[in-house]
Short mmCIF file of C-alpha atoms in Angstrom, two decimals:
data_model
loop_
_atom_site.label_atom_id
_atom_site.label_comp_id
_atom_site.label_asym_id
_atom_site.label_seq_id
_atom_site.Cartn_x
_atom_site.Cartn_y
_atom_site.Cartn_z
CA MET A 1 -33.51 41.93 -36.70
CA ARG A 2 -35.34 45.07 -36.87
CA THR A 3 -33.62 46.60 -33.96
CA LEU A 4 -30.06 46.10 -34.93
CA GLY A 5 -31.24 47.77 -37.70
CA ILE A 6 -32.67 50.62 -35.97
CA LYS A 7 -30.07 50.58 -33.38
CA THR A 8 -27.61 50.54 -36.12
CA SER A 9 -28.79 53.14 -38.22
CA ALA A 10 -29.40 55.77 -35.26
CA SER A 11 -25.83 54.95 -33.83
CA LEU A 12 -24.79 55.48 -37.89
CA ILE A 13 -27.07 59.31 -37.91
CA ILE A 14 -25.35 60.12 -34.74
CA THR A 15 -21.92 59.73 -35.13
CA VAL A 16 -22.87 61.58 -38.53
CA ILE A 17 -24.14 64.75 -36.60
CA LEU A 18 -21.06 64.79 -33.96
CA LEU A 19 -18.30 64.59 -36.51
CA LEU A 20 -20.36 67.42 -38.25
CA ILE A 21 -20.69 69.65 -35.55
CA ALA A 22 -17.11 68.92 -34.76
CA ALA A 23 -16.31 70.23 -38.08
CA LEU A 24 -18.28 73.52 -38.03
CA ALA A 25 -17.73 73.96 -34.67
CA SER A 26 -14.79 76.51 -35.75
CA ASN A 27 -14.80 79.92 -35.85
CA THR A 28 -14.01 79.78 -39.69
CA LYS A 29 -16.67 80.08 -42.32
CA VAL A 30 -16.78 77.30 -44.03
CA ASP A 31 -18.62 77.34 -47.85
CA ILE A 32 -20.97 74.23 -47.59
CA SER A 33 -21.70 74.51 -51.29
CA LYS A 34 -18.75 74.26 -52.42
CA ILE A 35 -17.30 71.43 -50.19
CA LEU A 36 -20.76 69.61 -51.63
CA TYR A 37 -20.05 70.29 -54.48
CA THR A 38 -16.52 69.06 -54.45
CA TYR A 39 -17.51 65.81 -53.20
CA ARG A 40 -20.74 65.54 -55.40
CA SER A 41 -19.20 62.53 -56.32
CA HIS A 42 -18.65 60.49 -53.42
CA ILE A 43 -22.36 61.88 -51.50
CA ILE A 44 -23.98 60.69 -54.79
CA PHE A 45 -22.47 57.09 -54.12
CA LEU A 46 -23.31 57.30 -50.69
CA VAL A 47 -26.66 58.06 -51.41
CA PHE A 48 -27.18 55.20 -53.87
CA TYR A 49 -25.33 52.48 -51.67
CA SER A 50 -28.07 53.60 -48.70
CA ILE A 51 -30.59 53.53 -50.83
CA PHE A 52 -29.16 50.00 -52.39
CA ALA A 53 -28.49 49.01 -48.64
CA VAL A 54 -32.23 49.24 -47.67
CA THR A 55 -33.50 47.46 -50.93
CA ILE A 56 -31.27 44.51 -50.29
CA PHE A 57 -32.77 44.71 -46.58
CA ILE A 58 -35.96 44.71 -47.34
CA ALA A 59 -36.19 42.37 -50.55
CA ARG A 60 -33.78 40.00 -48.12
CA LYS A 61 -36.04 37.33 -49.21
CA ASP A 62 -35.95 37.37 -52.88
CA ILE A 63 -32.40 38.26 -52.43
CA VAL A 64 -31.78 35.18 -50.75
CA ASN A 65 -34.05 32.75 -52.92
CA MET A 66 -31.76 34.32 -55.57
CA LEU A 67 -28.66 33.92 -54.35
CA ILE A 68 -29.24 30.07 -53.23
CA LYS A 69 -30.56 29.06 -57.11
CA LEU A 70 -27.22 31.23 -58.40
CA LEU A 71 -24.99 29.89 -56.03
CA LYS A 72 -26.42 25.86 -55.03
CA ASN A 73 -24.32 24.60 -57.74
CA PHE A 74 -21.04 26.14 -55.29
CA PHE A 75 -21.80 25.89 -51.81
CA ILE A 76 -25.03 23.27 -52.24
CA LEU A 77 -23.97 19.63 -52.00
CA PRO A 78 -25.00 16.64 -54.97
CA GLU A 79 -28.23 14.77 -54.50
CA GLY A 80 -27.44 11.77 -52.37
CA GLU A 81 -24.89 12.95 -50.69
CA GLU A 82 -25.13 13.99 -46.42
CA LYS A 83 -26.29 17.31 -46.26
CA SER A 84 -24.67 19.83 -43.93
CA GLY A 85 -24.03 23.32 -42.67
CA LEU A 86 -21.19 23.84 -45.98
CA ASN A 87 -23.53 25.90 -47.70
CA ILE A 88 -24.40 28.47 -45.16
CA LYS A 89 -20.59 28.11 -43.92
CA SER A 90 -19.11 28.82 -47.49
CA PHE A 91 -21.23 32.12 -47.88
CA ILE A 92 -20.13 33.39 -45.02
CA LEU A 93 -16.68 32.60 -46.37
CA PHE A 94 -16.96 34.50 -49.13
CA ILE A 95 -18.95 37.33 -47.70
CA THR A 96 -16.11 37.49 -45.34
CA LEU A 97 -13.11 37.56 -48.30
CA MET A 98 -15.31 40.45 -49.90
CA LEU A 99 -15.09 42.68 -46.84
CA VAL A 100 -11.38 41.89 -47.02
CA LEU A 101 -11.40 42.75 -50.44
CA ILE A 102 -12.90 46.09 -49.46
CA SER A 103 -10.40 46.80 -46.72
CA LEU A 104 -7.33 46.04 -49.05
CA LEU A 105 -9.01 49.05 -51.66
CA ASN A 106 -9.81 51.02 -48.66
CA PRO A 107 -5.77 53.16 -48.93
CA TYR A 108 -6.72 53.35 -52.88
CA MET A 109 -9.98 55.27 -52.29
CA GLN A 110 -8.36 57.20 -50.05
CA ARG A 111 -5.54 58.09 -52.19
CA ASN A 112 -8.32 58.38 -54.98
CA LEU A 113 -9.70 61.66 -52.91
CA VAL A 114 -6.99 63.10 -51.57
CA GLU A 115 -5.86 63.06 -55.63
CA ARG A 116 -9.56 64.21 -56.42
CA ILE A 117 -9.02 67.29 -53.77
CA ASN A 118 -5.47 68.44 -55.30
CA PRO A 119 -4.41 66.49 -58.81
CA GLN A 120 -1.41 68.96 -58.30
CA LYS A 121 0.72 66.85 -55.42
CA GLN A 122 1.58 63.62 -55.74
CA TYR A 123 -0.34 61.20 -52.72
CA LEU A 124 2.64 60.26 -49.83
CA GLY A 125 0.39 57.92 -48.06
CA ASN A 126 -0.13 58.93 -45.07
CA ILE A 127 -2.91 61.74 -45.06
CA SER A 128 -1.60 63.99 -41.92
CA GLN A 129 1.43 64.91 -44.76
CA VAL A 130 -0.72 66.22 -47.11
CA GLN A 131 0.49 70.14 -46.95
CA GLU A 132 -1.82 73.58 -46.49
CA GLU A 133 -0.96 74.38 -50.20
CA ASN A 134 -2.58 71.03 -50.84
CA VAL A 135 -5.85 72.17 -49.69
CA GLU A 136 -6.05 75.61 -50.73
CA ASN A 137 -5.82 74.74 -54.29
CA SER A 138 -9.38 73.46 -53.64
CA LEU A 139 -11.37 75.06 -50.88
CA ASN A 140 -9.65 78.50 -51.36
CA SER A 141 -11.09 80.65 -54.04
CA PRO A 142 -10.59 84.40 -55.59
CA ASN A 143 -14.51 84.39 -55.59
CA ASN A 144 -14.52 83.18 -51.63
CA PRO A 145 -15.06 85.81 -49.32
CA THR A 146 -13.70 84.25 -46.40
CA PRO A 147 -10.53 81.90 -47.24
CA LEU A 148 -9.87 79.09 -45.00
CA PRO A 149 -6.53 79.51 -42.90
CA SER A 150 -4.81 76.66 -44.11
CA HIS A 151 -4.17 74.74 -40.82
CA SER A 152 -8.09 74.86 -40.87
CA GLN A 153 -8.48 73.48 -44.15
CA ASP A 154 -6.11 70.14 -43.71
CA HIS A 155 -8.23 69.86 -40.42
CA TYR A 156 -11.45 70.19 -42.38
CA MET A 157 -10.16 68.09 -45.16
CA LEU A 158 -9.33 65.27 -42.65
CA LEU A 159 -13.01 65.77 -40.87
CA ILE A 160 -14.71 65.28 -44.21
CA MET A 161 -12.62 61.94 -45.34
CA SER A 162 -13.16 60.31 -42.04
CA ILE A 163 -16.81 61.14 -42.75
CA TRP A 164 -16.77 59.60 -46.01
CA THR A 165 -14.81 56.30 -44.94
CA LEU A 166 -16.59 55.84 -41.47
CA VAL A 167 -19.97 56.05 -43.51
CA SER A 168 -19.41 54.02 -46.24
CA THR A 169 -17.28 51.67 -44.69
CA LEU A 170 -20.28 51.69 -42.04
CA VAL A 171 -23.18 51.25 -44.43
CA ILE A 172 -21.08 48.01 -46.83
CA MET A 173 -20.99 46.16 -42.97
CA VAL A 174 -24.19 46.35 -42.16
CA SER A 175 -25.75 45.71 -45.64
CA VAL A 176 -22.98 42.57 -45.71
CA ILE A 177 -24.41 41.82 -42.13
CA LEU A 178 -27.65 41.69 -42.66
CA VAL A 179 -27.96 40.13 -45.84
CA VAL A 180 -25.73 36.87 -44.24
CA LYS A 181 -28.59 37.53 -41.27
CA GLY A 182 -30.85 36.96 -44.29
CA VAL A 183 -29.46 33.99 -45.40
CA VAL A 184 -28.99 32.41 -42.23
CA ASP A 185 -32.62 33.19 -40.83
CA TYR A 186 -34.41 32.21 -44.63
CA LEU A 187 -31.99 28.93 -44.67
CA ARG A 188 -33.50 27.74 -41.08
CA SER A 189 -36.53 28.82 -41.20
CA SER A 190 -36.88 27.23 -44.68
CA GLU A 191 -34.98 23.64 -42.86
CA LEU A 192 -37.60 24.14 -39.60
CA LEU A 193 -40.52 24.23 -42.07
CA GLU A 194 -39.82 21.75 -43.61
CA GLU A 195 -39.17 19.69 -40.81
CA GLU A 196 -42.07 20.24 -39.47
CA GLN A 197 -44.34 19.60 -42.65
CA GLU A 198 -42.36 16.01 -42.32
CA SER A 199 -43.28 15.53 -38.90
CA VAL A 200 -46.98 16.44 -39.22
CA LEU A 201 -46.85 14.06 -42.60
CA LYS A 202 -45.31 11.74 -40.77
CA LYS A 203 -47.69 11.37 -38.10
CA SER A 204 -50.79 11.63 -40.13
CA LEU A 205 -49.04 8.05 -42.08
CA LYS A 206 -48.46 6.34 -39.18
CA LYS A 207 -51.36 6.83 -37.93
CA GLU A 208 -53.77 6.01 -41.52
CA LEU A 209 -50.82 2.74 -41.94
CA SER A 210 -51.34 1.75 -37.94
CA ARG A 211 -55.42 1.72 -38.53
CA GLN A 212 -54.92 -0.40 -41.78
CA LEU A 213 -52.78 -2.77 -39.75
CA ASP A 214 -55.36 -3.32 -37.22
CA LYS A 215 -57.42 -3.92 -39.86
CA THR A 216 -55.44 -6.62 -41.68
CA ILE A 217 -54.15 -8.43 -38.24
CA SER A 218 -58.06 -8.82 -37.23
CA ARG A 219 -58.88 -10.40 -41.22
CA LEU A 220 -55.77 -13.04 -40.79
CA GLU A 221 -56.63 -14.29 -37.53
CA LEU A 222 -60.83 -14.69 -38.77
CA GLU A 223 -61.17 -15.59 -42.25
CA ASN A 224 -60.14 -18.88 -43.43
CA ILE A 225 -57.05 -19.76 -45.75
CA GLU A 226 -58.31 -18.99 -48.95
CA ASP A 227 -58.93 -15.33 -47.96
CA VAL A 228 -55.51 -15.01 -46.54
CA ARG A 229 -53.63 -13.81 -50.48
CA LYS A 230 -56.41 -11.65 -50.63
CA ALA A 231 -55.78 -9.65 -47.51
CA ILE A 232 -52.58 -9.46 -47.97
CA VAL A 233 -52.47 -8.25 -51.83
CA GLU A 234 -54.81 -5.91 -50.53
CA LEU A 235 -52.90 -4.82 -47.42
CA TYR A 236 -50.28 -4.20 -50.20
CA MET A 237 -52.52 -1.73 -52.42
CA CYS A 238 -53.27 0.41 -49.52
CA MET A 239 -49.85 0.88 -48.73
CA CYS A 240 -49.35 2.12 -51.82
CA GLU A 241 -52.02 4.55 -51.93
CA LEU A 242 -51.31 5.96 -48.29
CA PHE A 243 -47.62 6.44 -49.44
CA ALA A 244 -49.21 8.42 -52.23
CA LYS A 245 -51.76 10.00 -50.74
CA HIS A 246 -48.72 11.51 -48.31
CA GLY A 247 -46.43 13.20 -50.87
CA VAL A 248 -44.38 9.83 -50.92
CA LYS A 249 -42.89 9.23 -54.38
CA MET A 250 -44.28 6.35 -56.19
CA GLU A 251 -42.60 4.87 -59.16
CA LYS A 252 -44.76 2.95 -61.69
CA ASN A 253 -44.51 -0.53 -61.81
CA MET A 254 -42.77 -0.36 -58.09
CA THR A 255 -41.60 -3.93 -56.72
CA ALA A 256 -42.72 -5.02 -53.20
CA ARG A 257 -39.04 -4.94 -52.24
CA GLU A 258 -39.00 -1.41 -53.26
CA PHE A 259 -41.54 -0.19 -51.53
CA MET A 260 -40.52 -2.00 -48.38
CA ALA A 261 -37.23 0.29 -48.76
CA LYS A 262 -39.12 3.40 -48.88
CA LEU A 263 -41.30 2.56 -46.04
CA ARG A 264 -37.32 2.15 -44.50
CA GLY A 265 -36.54 5.35 -45.22
CA ILE A 266 -39.39 7.06 -43.81
CA PHE A 267 -39.66 4.63 -40.57
CA ARG A 268 -35.43 4.27 -39.77
CA ASN A 269 -35.72 2.02 -36.71
CA ILE A 270 -38.91 0.09 -38.21
CA PRO A 271 -37.76 -3.83 -37.20
CA GLU A 272 -35.39 -5.55 -39.96
CA ASN A 273 -36.68 -9.13 -39.10
CA ALA A 274 -40.34 -7.69 -39.88
CA LEU A 275 -39.82 -6.11 -42.42
CA GLU A 276 -38.03 -9.16 -44.02
CA ASP A 277 -40.90 -10.88 -43.80
CA LEU A 278 -43.68 -8.94 -44.78
CA THR A 279 -41.95 -8.68 -47.93
CA TYR A 280 -41.21 -11.86 -48.60
CA ILE A 281 -45.30 -12.70 -48.22
CA PHE A 282 -45.90 -9.71 -50.16
CA GLU A 283 -43.63 -10.89 -52.92
CA LYS A 284 -45.38 -14.36 -52.80
CA ALA A 285 -49.02 -13.19 -52.55
CA VAL A 286 -49.01 -10.40 -54.84
CA TYR A 287 -46.45 -11.90 -57.98
CA SER A 288 -46.80 -15.79 -57.85
CA ASN A 289 -49.17 -18.56 -58.04
CA TYR A 290 -47.94 -20.67 -55.02
CA PRO A 291 -50.14 -21.21 -52.60
CA ILE A 292 -50.18 -19.23 -49.16
CA THR A 293 -49.77 -21.63 -45.77
CA LEU A 294 -50.94 -21.38 -42.69
CA GLU A 295 -47.41 -20.53 -41.50
CA ASP A 296 -47.53 -18.07 -44.36
CA ARG A 297 -50.42 -16.40 -42.54
CA ASP A 298 -48.94 -16.85 -38.89
CA ALA A 299 -45.38 -15.28 -40.01
CA ALA A 300 -47.51 -12.62 -41.50
CA LEU A 301 -49.29 -11.76 -38.14
CA ARG A 302 -46.30 -12.12 -36.24
CA ALA A 303 -44.68 -9.17 -38.84
CA LEU A 304 -47.71 -7.21 -38.76
CA LYS A 305 -48.40 -7.13 -34.78
CA THR A 306 -44.48 -6.43 -34.71
CA ILE A 307 -44.40 -3.38 -37.23
CA ARG A 308 -47.90 -2.30 -35.66
CA GLU A 309 -46.38 -2.56 -31.68
CA TYR A 310 -43.19 -0.13 -33.71
CA LEU A 311 -45.81 2.13 -35.14
CA GLY A 312 -47.50 2.68 -31.30
CA GLU A 313 -51.17 3.35 -30.08
CA PHE A 314 -53.17 5.58 -31.82
CA ASN A 315 -57.25 5.61 -30.75
CA GLU A 316 -60.07 5.80 -33.17
CA GLY A 317 -60.95 9.25 -32.41
CA THR A 318 -57.27 11.04 -32.79
#
C-alpha cells in the first residue's frame, strides 16, 4: 500500500512538472500571477481534494469502520444467511458506478472551465475549436506589457486544462483506489483475525473437553452403578462451564438437546450417533428420576469414547 502510494504520487508530480516545463518552454512571456488568479477556484479545489485524499489514506481504517456501519444494511447479508463476498463486490460496484458518473460529468467540467475563461463565447463541444479571440479576453490585458499571441494563448489554455483534467482525474482515481483497497484489506484482515481467534479457542476447548471426557470415562469404568448418574450430571455441568468459559453463548435454562446442538455447531464432523446417544443419557440423568441401568452406562461409555476419539489425542503437558 505504501509503495503504491509513493509510486503514484511520484508519477503525478513528475507528470505535472513535465507539463509545466512544456508550457513555459515557449519564448513568450507569461503572467503567472494572472493565470493563477484566473484559475484560483480550480487550484483551491485541487488543493482541498488532495488534502482530502491524504486524509482518507491516513484515516482509512476509521473510514472503513464508518462505511461498514453505514452500508451494512445494503451490502451485508442478514443474520442467519450464509455469508459471501457480496459486501466487498457490492462496494466495489458502488465505487465503479461513481467513477462512471465522474467520467460522464467530465465534459461538463471542461465546458464550465472554458466558459470561465471566456464567458462571451458559446461552448462548441471541442476544446480545439476555441478561437484566438476567446483567449485574448482572459489572458491579454492593457496592463500586460507583453501580450501573448493568440495561438500561444490557445496552446497555453489547452495545456492548463490538460493539467487540470489529468491531475483531478488522477487524484480522484488514487483516492478511490486507496479507499477500496483499504476496505478489502480491512475485511480480509478482520476475517483472518476472527478465524485465528476461533481456531485458538476451538483448540483450547477441544483440549479441555478431552481431559474432562477422559476423567468421566475412567469414573464410569470403575465406579458402581449408583454413581453413574452423578458422573453423567457432573460431566454435563462441566461441559456447560467449559463452553461458557470459551465464549460460547449459553442461554438460561438451556436443555441438553440445545446444548448438544451447540456442540454440533462447533465440532461439525462430530459423530451423530454418539452425540444422540449421549444426549439421551444426559436427558435421562438430568431431567428424570428413571434409574440409570448398566445398559445406560455402557451406552454412555461407547458414546464418550467415540467422541473422545474424534477429538484426538492431547497430552497433559500440551
